[in-house]
PDB file of N, CA, C and O in Angstrom:
ATOM      1  N   MET A   1     156.469  96.157  64.369  1.00 49.00           N
ATOM      2  CA  MET A   1     156.638  97.564  64.061  1.00 49.00           C
ATOM      3  C   MET A   1     156.072  98.671  64.434  1.00 49.00           C
ATOM      4  O   MET A   1     155.669  99.348  65.016  1.00 49.00           O
ATOM      5  N   LYS A   2     154.694  97.536  64.893  1.00 73.00           N
ATOM      6  CA  LYS A   2     153.670  98.103  65.858  1.00 73.00           C
ATOM      7  C   LYS A   2     154.235  99.115  67.010  1.00 73.00           C
ATOM      8  O   LYS A   2     153.672  99.512  67.292  1.00 73.00           O
ATOM      9  N   ASN A   3     155.359  98.318  68.319  1.00 93.00           N
ATOM     10  CA  ASN A   3     155.405  98.722  69.484  1.00 93.00           C
ATOM     11  C   ASN A   3     156.442  99.941  68.578  1.00 93.00           C
ATOM     12  O   ASN A   3     157.100 100.466  69.959  1.00 93.00           O
ATOM     13  N   ASN A   4     156.930 100.345  67.724  1.00 96.00           N
ATOM     14  CA  ASN A   4     157.660 101.324  67.373  1.00 96.00           C
ATOM     15  C   ASN A   4     157.203 102.425  66.931  1.00 96.00           C
ATOM     16  O   ASN A   4     155.957 102.606  66.130  1.00 96.00           O
ATOM     17  N   MET A   5     157.380 103.535  66.936  1.00 96.00           N
ATOM     18  CA  MET A   5     157.067 105.118  66.138  1.00 96.00           C
ATOM     19  C   MET A   5     158.850 105.611  65.361  1.00 96.00           C
ATOM     20  O   MET A   5     159.636 105.651  65.818  1.00 96.00           O
ATOM     21  N   ILE A   6     158.140 106.180  64.182  1.00 97.00           N
ATOM     22  CA  ILE A   6     159.349 107.059  63.408  1.00 97.00           C
ATOM     23  C   ILE A   6     159.095 108.579  63.343  1.00 97.00           C
ATOM     24  O   ILE A   6     157.877 108.895  63.515  1.00 97.00           O
ATOM     25  N   CYS A   7     159.771 109.114  64.440  1.00 96.00           N
ATOM     26  CA  CYS A   7     159.520 110.859  64.586  1.00 96.00           C
ATOM     27  C   CYS A   7     160.471 111.452  63.860  1.00 96.00           C
ATOM     28  O   CYS A   7     161.478 111.014  63.867  1.00 96.00           O
ATOM     29  N   SER A   8     160.457 112.618  64.096  1.00 97.00           N
ATOM     30  CA  SER A   8     161.442 113.923  63.637  1.00 97.00           C
ATOM     31  C   SER A   8     162.223 114.110  65.148  1.00 97.00           C
ATOM     32  O   SER A   8     161.278 114.667  66.046  1.00 97.00           O
ATOM     33  N   PHE A   9     163.471 114.325  64.998  1.00 96.00           N
ATOM     34  CA  PHE A   9     163.986 114.822  66.329  1.00 96.00           C
ATOM     35  C   PHE A   9     165.095 115.958  66.162  1.00 96.00           C
ATOM     36  O   PHE A   9     164.924 115.951  65.095  1.00 96.00           O
ATOM     37  N   ILE A  10     163.998 116.910  66.597  1.00 96.00           N
ATOM     38  CA  ILE A  10     165.049 118.350  66.261  1.00 96.00           C
ATOM     39  C   ILE A  10     165.674 119.122  67.388  1.00 96.00           C
ATOM     40  O   ILE A  10     165.050 119.097  68.409  1.00 96.00           O
ATOM     41  N   ASN A  11     166.516 119.015  66.930  1.00 94.00           N
ATOM     42  CA  ASN A  11     168.118 119.931  68.051  1.00 94.00           C
ATOM     43  C   ASN A  11     168.135 121.391  67.889  1.00 94.00           C
ATOM     44  O   ASN A  11     168.595 121.750  66.780  1.00 94.00           O
ATOM     45  N   THR A  12     167.156 122.275  68.638  1.00 93.00           N
ATOM     46  CA  THR A  12     167.197 123.422  68.318  1.00 93.00           C
ATOM     47  C   THR A  12     168.606 124.420  68.835  1.00 93.00           C
ATOM     48  O   THR A  12     168.640 125.476  68.145  1.00 93.00           O
ATOM     49  N   THR A  13     169.654 123.484  69.611  1.00 89.00           N
ATOM     50  CA  THR A  13     170.825 124.390  69.712  1.00 89.00           C
ATOM     51  C   THR A  13     171.470 124.171  68.337  1.00 89.00           C
ATOM     52  O   THR A  13     172.188 125.149  68.052  1.00 89.00           O
ATOM     53  N   ASN A  14     171.666 123.404  67.641  1.00 90.00           N
ATOM     54  CA  ASN A  14     172.163 123.434  66.334  1.00 90.00           C
ATOM     55  C   ASN A  14     171.766 123.019  65.241  1.00 90.00           C
ATOM     56  O   ASN A  14     171.907 123.142  64.197  1.00 90.00           O
ATOM     57  N   LEU A  15     170.109 123.163  65.230  1.00 92.00           N
ATOM     58  CA  LEU A  15     169.217 123.339  63.946  1.00 92.00           C
ATOM     59  C   LEU A  15     169.195 122.028  63.628  1.00 92.00           C
ATOM     60  O   LEU A  15     169.049 122.197  62.025  1.00 92.00           O
ATOM     61  N   GLN A  16     169.581 120.682  63.852  1.00 93.00           N
ATOM     62  CA  GLN A  16     169.665 119.607  63.311  1.00 93.00           C
ATOM     63  C   GLN A  16     168.568 118.839  63.491  1.00 93.00           C
ATOM     64  O   GLN A  16     167.767 118.811  64.513  1.00 93.00           O
ATOM     65  N   THR A  17     167.836 118.180  62.393  1.00 96.00           N
ATOM     66  CA  THR A  17     166.667 117.503  62.487  1.00 96.00           C
ATOM     67  C   THR A  17     167.193 116.360  61.749  1.00 96.00           C
ATOM     68  O   THR A  17     167.806 115.698  61.004  1.00 96.00           O
ATOM     69  N   SER A  18     166.761 115.091  62.497  1.00 95.00           N
ATOM     70  CA  SER A  18     167.061 113.969  61.711  1.00 95.00           C
ATOM     71  C   SER A  18     165.706 113.028  62.829  1.00 95.00           C
ATOM     72  O   SER A  18     164.760 113.008  63.623  1.00 95.00           O
ATOM     73  N   ASP A  19     165.703 112.090  61.639  1.00 97.00           N
ATOM     74  CA  ASP A  19     164.314 110.841  61.947  1.00 97.00           C
ATOM     75  C   ASP A  19     164.883 109.527  62.304  1.00 97.00           C
ATOM     76  O   ASP A  19     166.161 109.487  62.008  1.00 97.00           O
ATOM     77  N   ILE A  20     164.402 109.502  63.574  1.00 96.00           N
ATOM     78  CA  ILE A  20     164.712 108.153  64.365  1.00 96.00           C
ATOM     79  C   ILE A  20     163.427 107.435  65.068  1.00 96.00           C
ATOM     80  O   ILE A  20     162.034 107.681  64.412  1.00 96.00           O
ATOM     81  N   GLU A  21     163.439 106.163  65.008  1.00 96.00           N
ATOM     82  CA  GLU A  21     162.853 104.881  65.165  1.00 96.00           C
ATOM     83  C   GLU A  21     162.672 104.611  66.989  1.00 96.00           C
ATOM     84  O   GLU A  21     164.066 104.549  67.319  1.00 96.00           O
ATOM     85  N   ILE A  22     161.618 104.777  67.439  1.00 96.00           N
ATOM     86  CA  ILE A  22     161.669 104.691  68.784  1.00 96.00           C
ATOM     87  C   ILE A  22     160.845 103.774  69.318  1.00 96.00           C
ATOM     88  O   ILE A  22     159.432 103.808  69.163  1.00 96.00           O
ATOM     89  N   PRO A  23     161.455 102.641  69.949  1.00 96.00           N
ATOM     90  CA  PRO A  23     160.550 102.105  70.916  1.00 96.00           C
ATOM     91  C   PRO A  23     159.385 102.586  72.020  1.00 96.00           C
ATOM     92  O   PRO A  23     159.859 103.907  72.634  1.00 96.00           O
ATOM     93  N   LEU A  24     157.799 102.349  71.559  1.00 96.00           N
ATOM     94  CA  LEU A  24     157.097 102.932  72.554  1.00 96.00           C
ATOM     95  C   LEU A  24     156.742 102.751  73.792  1.00 96.00           C
ATOM     96  O   LEU A  24     156.311 103.432  74.640  1.00 96.00           O
ATOM     97  N   GLU A  25     157.765 101.439  74.719  1.00 96.00           N
ATOM     98  CA  GLU A  25     157.534 101.101  75.669  1.00 96.00           C
ATOM     99  C   GLU A  25     158.698 101.761  76.797  1.00 96.00           C
ATOM    100  O   GLU A  25     158.065 101.414  77.835  1.00 96.00           O
ATOM    101  N   ILE A  26     159.453 102.251  76.037  1.00 95.00           N
ATOM    102  CA  ILE A  26     160.431 102.981  77.129  1.00 95.00           C
ATOM    103  C   ILE A  26     159.923 104.460  77.844  1.00 95.00           C
ATOM    104  O   ILE A  26     158.703 105.047  77.084  1.00 95.00           O
ATOM    105  N   THR A  27     160.416 104.161  78.699  1.00 93.00           N
ATOM    106  CA  THR A  27     159.683 105.679  79.566  1.00 93.00           C
ATOM    107  C   THR A  27     160.637 106.799  78.925  1.00 93.00           C
ATOM    108  O   THR A  27     161.490 106.925  78.072  1.00 93.00           O
ATOM    109  N   CYS A  28     159.776 107.845  79.341  1.00 90.00           N
ATOM    110  CA  CYS A  28     160.916 109.368  78.813  1.00 90.00           C
ATOM    111  C   CYS A  28     162.259 109.720  79.469  1.00 90.00           C
ATOM    112  O   CYS A  28     162.437 110.093  78.949  1.00 90.00           O
ATOM    113  N   ASP A  29     162.153 109.549  80.588  1.00 88.00           N
ATOM    114  CA  ASP A  29     163.560 109.300  81.015  1.00 88.00           C
ATOM    115  C   ASP A  29     164.352 108.577  80.541  1.00 88.00           C
ATOM    116  O   ASP A  29     165.735 108.600  80.414  1.00 88.00           O
ATOM    117  N   GLU A  30     164.087 106.880  80.496  1.00 92.00           N
ATOM    118  CA  GLU A  30     165.326 106.443  79.704  1.00 92.00           C
ATOM    119  C   GLU A  30     165.456 107.125  77.991  1.00 92.00           C
ATOM    120  O   GLU A  30     166.796 106.955  77.598  1.00 92.00           O
ATOM    121  N   PHE A  31     164.225 107.366  77.672  1.00 93.00           N
ATOM    122  CA  PHE A  31     164.179 108.394  76.248  1.00 93.00           C
ATOM    123  C   PHE A  31     165.452 109.228  76.199  1.00 93.00           C
ATOM    124  O   PHE A  31     166.211 109.369  75.388  1.00 93.00           O
ATOM    125  N   PHE A  32     165.345 110.379  77.446  1.00 90.00           N
ATOM    126  CA  PHE A  32     166.049 111.533  77.639  1.00 90.00           C
ATOM    127  C   PHE A  32     167.497 111.032  78.030  1.00 90.00           C
ATOM    128  O   PHE A  32     168.575 111.520  77.283  1.00 90.00           O
ATOM    129  N   LYS A  33     167.894 109.882  78.815  1.00 89.00           N
ATOM    130  CA  LYS A  33     169.032 109.570  78.517  1.00 89.00           C
ATOM    131  C   LYS A  33     169.925 109.234  77.505  1.00 89.00           C
ATOM    132  O   LYS A  33     170.869 109.503  76.853  1.00 89.00           O
ATOM    133  N   SER A  34     169.298 108.084  76.445  1.00 92.00           N
ATOM    134  CA  SER A  34     169.750 107.244  75.549  1.00 92.00           C
ATOM    135  C   SER A  34     169.857 108.690  74.231  1.00 92.00           C
ATOM    136  O   SER A  34     170.909 108.870  73.921  1.00 92.00           O
ATOM    137  N   MET A  35     169.256 109.601  74.400  1.00 92.00           N
ATOM    138  CA  MET A  35     169.088 110.670  73.696  1.00 92.00           C
ATOM    139  C   MET A  35     170.238 111.538  73.721  1.00 92.00           C
ATOM    140  O   MET A  35     171.006 111.984  72.997  1.00 92.00           O
ATOM    141  N   ASN A  36     170.395 111.731  75.010  1.00 90.00           N
ATOM    142  CA  ASN A  36     171.625 112.590  75.589  1.00 90.00           C
ATOM    143  C   ASN A  36     172.841 112.035  75.197  1.00 90.00           C
ATOM    144  O   ASN A  36     173.836 112.541  74.822  1.00 90.00           O
ATOM    145  N   GLU A  37     173.053 110.792  75.137  1.00 91.00           N
ATOM    146  CA  GLU A  37     173.850 109.948  74.978  1.00 91.00           C
ATOM    147  C   GLU A  37     174.012 109.974  73.511  1.00 91.00           C
ATOM    148  O   GLU A  37     175.357 109.968  72.822  1.00 91.00           O
ATOM    149  N   SER A  38     173.387 109.511  72.810  1.00 91.00           N
ATOM    150  CA  SER A  38     173.772 109.203  71.174  1.00 91.00           C
ATOM    151  C   SER A  38     174.010 110.131  70.396  1.00 91.00           C
ATOM    152  O   SER A  38     174.603 110.223  69.361  1.00 91.00           O
ATOM    153  N   MET A  39     172.937 111.361  70.866  1.00 90.00           N
ATOM    154  CA  MET A  39     173.089 112.736  70.143  1.00 90.00           C
ATOM    155  C   MET A  39     174.211 113.619  70.640  1.00 90.00           C
ATOM    156  O   MET A  39     174.345 114.898  70.029  1.00 90.00           O
ATOM    157  N   GLN A  40     174.876 113.111  71.601  1.00 89.00           N
ATOM    158  CA  GLN A  40     176.010 114.041  72.530  1.00 89.00           C
ATOM    159  C   GLN A  40     175.523 115.591  72.657  1.00 89.00           C
ATOM    160  O   GLN A  40     175.824 116.579  72.226  1.00 89.00           O
ATOM    161  N   LEU A  41     174.181 115.586  73.308  1.00 88.00           N
ATOM    162  CA  LEU A  41     173.663 116.569  73.866  1.00 88.00           C
ATOM    163  C   LEU A  41     174.316 117.201  75.011  1.00 88.00           C
ATOM    164  O   LEU A  41     174.011 118.453  75.282  1.00 88.00           O
ATOM    165  N   ASN A  42     175.110 116.654  75.687  1.00 84.00           N
ATOM    166  CA  ASN A  42     175.985 117.145  76.690  1.00 84.00           C
ATOM    167  C   ASN A  42     174.887 117.427  77.915  1.00 84.00           C
ATOM    168  O   ASN A  42     175.277 118.795  78.171  1.00 84.00           O
ATOM    169  N   ILE A  43     173.833 116.795  78.212  1.00 81.00           N
ATOM    170  CA  ILE A  43     173.234 117.518  78.920  1.00 81.00           C
ATOM    171  C   ILE A  43     173.659 116.834  80.681  1.00 81.00           C
ATOM    172  O   ILE A  43     173.360 115.712  80.495  1.00 81.00           O
ATOM    173  N   GLU A  44     173.714 117.812  81.498  1.00 75.00           N
ATOM    174  CA  GLU A  44     174.372 116.915  82.559  1.00 75.00           C
ATOM    175  C   GLU A  44     172.921 117.013  83.497  1.00 75.00           C
ATOM    176  O   GLU A  44     171.708 117.628  83.764  1.00 75.00           O
ATOM    177  N   ILE A  45     172.866 115.479  83.964  1.00 68.00           N
ATOM    178  CA  ILE A  45     171.914 115.157  84.553  1.00 68.00           C
ATOM    179  C   ILE A  45     172.066 114.936  86.383  1.00 68.00           C
ATOM    180  O   ILE A  45     173.313 114.413  86.338  1.00 68.00           O
ATOM    181  N   PRO A  46     171.816 115.031  87.298  1.00 64.00           N
ATOM    182  CA  PRO A  46     170.196 116.005  87.697  1.00 64.00           C
ATOM    183  C   PRO A  46     170.433 117.565  87.612  1.00 64.00           C
ATOM    184  O   PRO A  46     172.039 117.909  87.762  1.00 64.00           O
ATOM    185  N   GLY A  47     169.798 118.210  87.362  1.00 60.00           N
ATOM    186  CA  GLY A  47     169.688 119.680  87.139  1.00 60.00           C
ATOM    187  C   GLY A  47     170.083 120.525  86.208  1.00 60.00           C
ATOM    188  O   GLY A  47     170.144 121.459  86.001  1.00 60.00           O
ATOM    189  N   ASN A  48     169.178 119.858  85.225  1.00 57.00           N
ATOM    190  CA  ASN A  48     169.632 120.242  83.749  1.00 57.00           C
ATOM    191  C   ASN A  48     168.566 121.249  83.384  1.00 57.00           C
ATOM    192  O   ASN A  48     167.765 121.274  83.945  1.00 57.00           O
ATOM    193  N   GLN A  49     168.747 122.238  82.675  1.00 61.00           N
ATOM    194  CA  GLN A  49     168.149 123.100  82.489  1.00 61.00           C
ATOM    195  C   GLN A  49     167.411 122.736  80.743  1.00 61.00           C
ATOM    196  O   GLN A  49     167.000 123.794  80.093  1.00 61.00           O
ATOM    197  N   ALA A  50     167.460 121.819  80.314  1.00 65.00           N
ATOM    198  CA  ALA A  50     167.020 121.243  79.436  1.00 65.00           C
ATOM    199  C   ALA A  50     165.749 120.482  79.417  1.00 65.00           C
ATOM    200  O   ALA A  50     165.733 119.676  80.314  1.00 65.00           O
ATOM    201  N   TYR A  51     164.878 120.261  78.074  1.00 76.00           N
ATOM    202  CA  TYR A  51     163.669 119.357  78.124  1.00 76.00           C
ATOM    203  C   TYR A  51     163.461 119.048  76.871  1.00 76.00           C
ATOM    204  O   TYR A  51     164.158 119.703  75.610  1.00 76.00           O
ATOM    205  N   PHE A  52     162.848 117.985  76.400  1.00 91.00           N
ATOM    206  CA  PHE A  52     162.281 117.527  75.250  1.00 91.00           C
ATOM    207  C   PHE A  52     160.856 117.931  75.641  1.00 91.00           C
ATOM    208  O   PHE A  52     160.323 117.527  76.352  1.00 91.00           O
ATOM    209  N   ARG A  53     160.212 118.397  74.263  1.00 94.00           N
ATOM    210  CA  ARG A  53     158.751 118.697  74.505  1.00 94.00           C
ATOM    211  C   ARG A  53     158.508 118.114  72.810  1.00 94.00           C
ATOM    212  O   ARG A  53     159.494 117.505  71.846  1.00 94.00           O
ATOM    213  N   SER A  54     156.997 117.618  72.776  1.00 96.00           N
ATOM    214  CA  SER A  54     156.269 117.186  71.352  1.00 96.00           C
ATOM    215  C   SER A  54     155.411 117.956  70.850  1.00 96.00           C
ATOM    216  O   SER A  54     154.823 118.555  71.882  1.00 96.00           O
ATOM    217  N   GLU A  55     155.448 117.628  69.670  1.00 95.00           N
ATOM    218  CA  GLU A  55     154.361 118.490  68.462  1.00 95.00           C
ATOM    219  C   GLU A  55     153.548 117.192  68.449  1.00 95.00           C
ATOM    220  O   GLU A  55     154.159 116.239  67.360  1.00 95.00           O
ATOM    221  N   ASN A  56     152.552 116.881  67.854  1.00 94.00           N
ATOM    222  CA  ASN A  56     151.418 116.167  67.263  1.00 94.00           C
ATOM    223  C   ASN A  56     151.885 114.850  67.870  1.00 94.00           C
ATOM    224  O   ASN A  56     152.451 113.998  67.691  1.00 94.00           O
ATOM    225  N   PRO A  57     151.307 114.721  69.538  1.00 95.00           N
ATOM    226  CA  PRO A  57     150.552 115.945  70.572  1.00 95.00           C
ATOM    227  C   PRO A  57     151.433 116.681  71.092  1.00 95.00           C
ATOM    228  O   PRO A  57     152.592 116.132  71.425  1.00 95.00           O
ATOM    229  N   ILE A  58     151.117 117.697  71.670  1.00 95.00           N
ATOM    230  CA  ILE A  58     151.562 118.723  72.443  1.00 95.00           C
ATOM    231  C   ILE A  58     152.110 117.650  73.843  1.00 95.00           C
ATOM    232  O   ILE A  58     151.087 117.285  74.527  1.00 95.00           O
ATOM    233  N   ALA A  59     152.835 117.659  74.359  1.00 94.00           N
ATOM    234  CA  ALA A  59     153.660 117.340  75.531  1.00 94.00           C
ATOM    235  C   ALA A  59     154.766 117.449  75.959  1.00 94.00           C
ATOM    236  O   ALA A  59     155.687 117.715  75.071  1.00 94.00           O
ATOM    237  N   LEU A  60     154.826 117.354  77.485  1.00 92.00           N
ATOM    238  CA  LEU A  60     156.411 117.774  77.795  1.00 92.00           C
ATOM    239  C   LEU A  60     157.029 116.108  78.254  1.00 92.00           C
ATOM    240  O   LEU A  60     156.228 115.467  78.941  1.00 92.00           O
ATOM    241  N   ILE A  61     157.926 115.765  77.768  1.00 91.00           N
ATOM    242  CA  ILE A  61     158.668 114.697  77.455  1.00 91.00           C
ATOM    243  C   ILE A  61     159.637 114.301  78.927  1.00 91.00           C
ATOM    244  O   ILE A  61     160.826 114.899  78.475  1.00 91.00           O
ATOM    245  N   GLN A  62     158.618 114.076  80.196  1.00 87.00           N
ATOM    246  CA  GLN A  62     159.593 113.705  81.525  1.00 87.00           C
ATOM    247  C   GLN A  62     159.156 112.561  82.319  1.00 87.00           C
ATOM    248  O   GLN A  62     157.640 112.537  81.750  1.00 87.00           O
ATOM    249  N   GLY A  63     159.548 112.396  83.448  1.00 85.00           N
ATOM    250  CA  GLY A  63     159.080 111.462  84.151  1.00 85.00           C
ATOM    251  C   GLY A  63     159.210 109.639  83.693  1.00 85.00           C
ATOM    252  O   GLY A  63     159.823 109.208  83.026  1.00 85.00           O
ATOM    253  N   GLU A  64     158.428 109.041  84.915  1.00 89.00           N
ATOM    254  CA  GLU A  64     158.185 107.644  84.092  1.00 89.00           C
ATOM    255  C   GLU A  64     157.306 106.896  83.185  1.00 89.00           C
ATOM    256  O   GLU A  64     157.193 105.827  83.263  1.00 89.00           O
ATOM    257  N   LYS A  65     156.445 107.903  82.731  1.00 92.00           N
ATOM    258  CA  LYS A  65     155.109 107.332  81.564  1.00 92.00           C
ATOM    259  C   LYS A  65     156.368 106.891  80.398  1.00 92.00           C
ATOM    260  O   LYS A  65     157.445 107.488  80.008  1.00 92.00           O
ATOM    261  N   THR A  66     155.544 106.095  79.800  1.00 95.00           N
ATOM    262  CA  THR A  66     156.021 105.648  78.620  1.00 95.00           C
ATOM    263  C   THR A  66     155.847 106.488  77.535  1.00 95.00           C
ATOM    264  O   THR A  66     154.622 107.241  77.753  1.00 95.00           O
ATOM    265  N   LEU A  67     156.622 106.639  76.342  1.00 95.00           N
ATOM    266  CA  LEU A  67     156.074 107.491  75.107  1.00 95.00           C
ATOM    267  C   LEU A  67     154.667 107.146  74.644  1.00 95.00           C
ATOM    268  O   LEU A  67     154.149 108.137  74.153  1.00 95.00           O
ATOM    269  N   GLY A  68     154.709 105.908  74.415  1.00 95.00           N
ATOM    270  CA  GLY A  68     153.032 105.303  74.237  1.00 95.00           C
ATOM    271  C   GLY A  68     151.867 105.701  75.220  1.00 95.00           C
ATOM    272  O   GLY A  68     150.818 106.245  74.619  1.00 95.00           O
ATOM    273  N   GLU A  69     152.257 106.099  76.496  1.00 95.00           N
ATOM    274  CA  GLU A  69     151.132 106.394  77.253  1.00 95.00           C
ATOM    275  C   GLU A  69     151.265 107.898  77.250  1.00 95.00           C
ATOM    276  O   GLU A  69     150.097 108.561  77.137  1.00 95.00           O
ATOM    277  N   LEU A  70     152.197 108.924  76.713  1.00 94.00           N
ATOM    278  CA  LEU A  70     151.974 110.076  76.443  1.00 94.00           C
ATOM    279  C   LEU A  70     150.760 110.445  74.875  1.00 94.00           C
ATOM    280  O   LEU A  70     150.805 111.558  74.625  1.00 94.00           O
ATOM    281  N   GLY A  71     151.007 109.560  74.151  1.00 95.00           N
ATOM    282  CA  GLY A  71     150.526 109.456  72.951  1.00 95.00           C
ATOM    283  C   GLY A  71     151.034 109.827  71.952  1.00 95.00           C
ATOM    284  O   GLY A  71     150.820 109.954  70.769  1.00 95.00           O
ATOM    285  N   LEU A  72     152.692 109.662  72.008  1.00 96.00           N
ATOM    286  CA  LEU A  72     153.238 109.727  70.982  1.00 96.00           C
ATOM    287  C   LEU A  72     153.145 108.593  69.937  1.00 96.00           C
ATOM    288  O   LEU A  72     152.943 107.509  70.301  1.00 96.00           O
ATOM    289  N   HIS A  73     153.238 109.047  68.480  1.00 95.00           N
ATOM    290  CA  HIS A  73     153.124 108.155  67.644  1.00 95.00           C
ATOM    291  C   HIS A  73     153.956 108.350  66.328  1.00 95.00           C
ATOM    292  O   HIS A  73     154.748 109.678  66.234  1.00 95.00           O
ATOM    293  N   THR A  74     153.700 107.591  65.259  1.00 96.00           N
ATOM    294  CA  THR A  74     154.595 108.037  63.898  1.00 96.00           C
ATOM    295  C   THR A  74     154.103 109.586  63.756  1.00 96.00           C
ATOM    296  O   THR A  74     152.885 109.711  63.452  1.00 96.00           O
ATOM    297  N   GLY A  75     154.922 110.166  63.104  1.00 96.00           N
ATOM    298  CA  GLY A  75     154.736 111.319  62.842  1.00 96.00           C
ATOM    299  C   GLY A  75     154.569 112.608  63.631  1.00 96.00           C
ATOM    300  O   GLY A  75     154.899 113.941  63.483  1.00 96.00           O
ATOM    301  N   SER A  76     154.852 112.323  64.892  1.00 96.00           N
ATOM    302  CA  SER A  76     155.221 112.949  65.941  1.00 96.00           C
ATOM    303  C   SER A  76     156.800 113.718  65.887  1.00 96.00           C
ATOM    304  O   SER A  76     157.264 113.185  65.506  1.00 96.00           O
ATOM    305  N   MET A  77     156.671 114.991  66.363  1.00 97.00           N
ATOM    306  CA  MET A  77     158.091 115.705  66.323  1.00 97.00           C
ATOM    307  C   MET A  77     158.492 115.760  67.777  1.00 97.00           C
ATOM    308  O   MET A  77     157.339 116.243  68.878  1.00 97.00           O
ATOM    309  N   ILE A  78     159.719 115.179  68.035  1.00 97.00           N
ATOM    310  CA  ILE A  78     160.219 116.006  69.249  1.00 97.00           C
ATOM    311  C   ILE A  78     161.215 116.823  69.624  1.00 97.00           C
ATOM    312  O   ILE A  78     162.141 116.890  68.648  1.00 97.00           O
ATOM    313  N   ILE A  79     161.153 118.103  70.038  1.00 95.00           N
ATOM    314  CA  ILE A  79     161.779 118.976  70.236  1.00 95.00           C
ATOM    315  C   ILE A  79     162.487 119.196  71.496  1.00 95.00           C
ATOM    316  O   ILE A  79     162.738 118.831  72.914  1.00 95.00           O
ATOM    317  N   PHE A  80     164.370 118.945  71.036  1.00 92.00           N
ATOM    318  CA  PHE A  80     165.236 119.620  72.292  1.00 92.00           C
ATOM    319  C   PHE A  80     165.297 121.159  72.548  1.00 92.00           C
ATOM    320  O   PHE A  80     165.897 121.955  71.244  1.00 92.00           O
ATOM    321  N   GLU A  81     165.254 121.601  73.303  1.00 85.00           N
ATOM    322  CA  GLU A  81     165.579 122.846  73.829  1.00 85.00           C
ATOM    323  C   GLU A  81     166.566 123.241  75.214  1.00 85.00           C
ATOM    324  O   GLU A  81     166.234 121.994  75.810  1.00 85.00           O
ATOM    325  N   ARG A  82     167.089 124.110  74.749  1.00 78.00           N
ATOM    326  CA  ARG A  82     167.818 124.536  76.474  1.00 78.00           C
ATOM    327  C   ARG A  82     167.108 125.934  77.160  1.00 78.00           C
ATOM    328  O   ARG A  82     166.463 126.615  76.608  1.00 78.00           O
TER     329      ARG A  82
END
């Protein structure tokens, strides 16, 4: 479980919160695409006006960096906003 984290995923469009386990070695783009599909966020890629951000640490989740490189860890909160 060292290479995974458990965090809260907060969807501000429907005020739903879920605890999820995520591997730290996936890229932000891979995470975005997988969450779009699994949580049925209906984000059109490319050209979307939606994003993920995190708290603890504060970060914008995008690009080719891994979640681990951003410093995300167990207890982080990932927030979806439009």
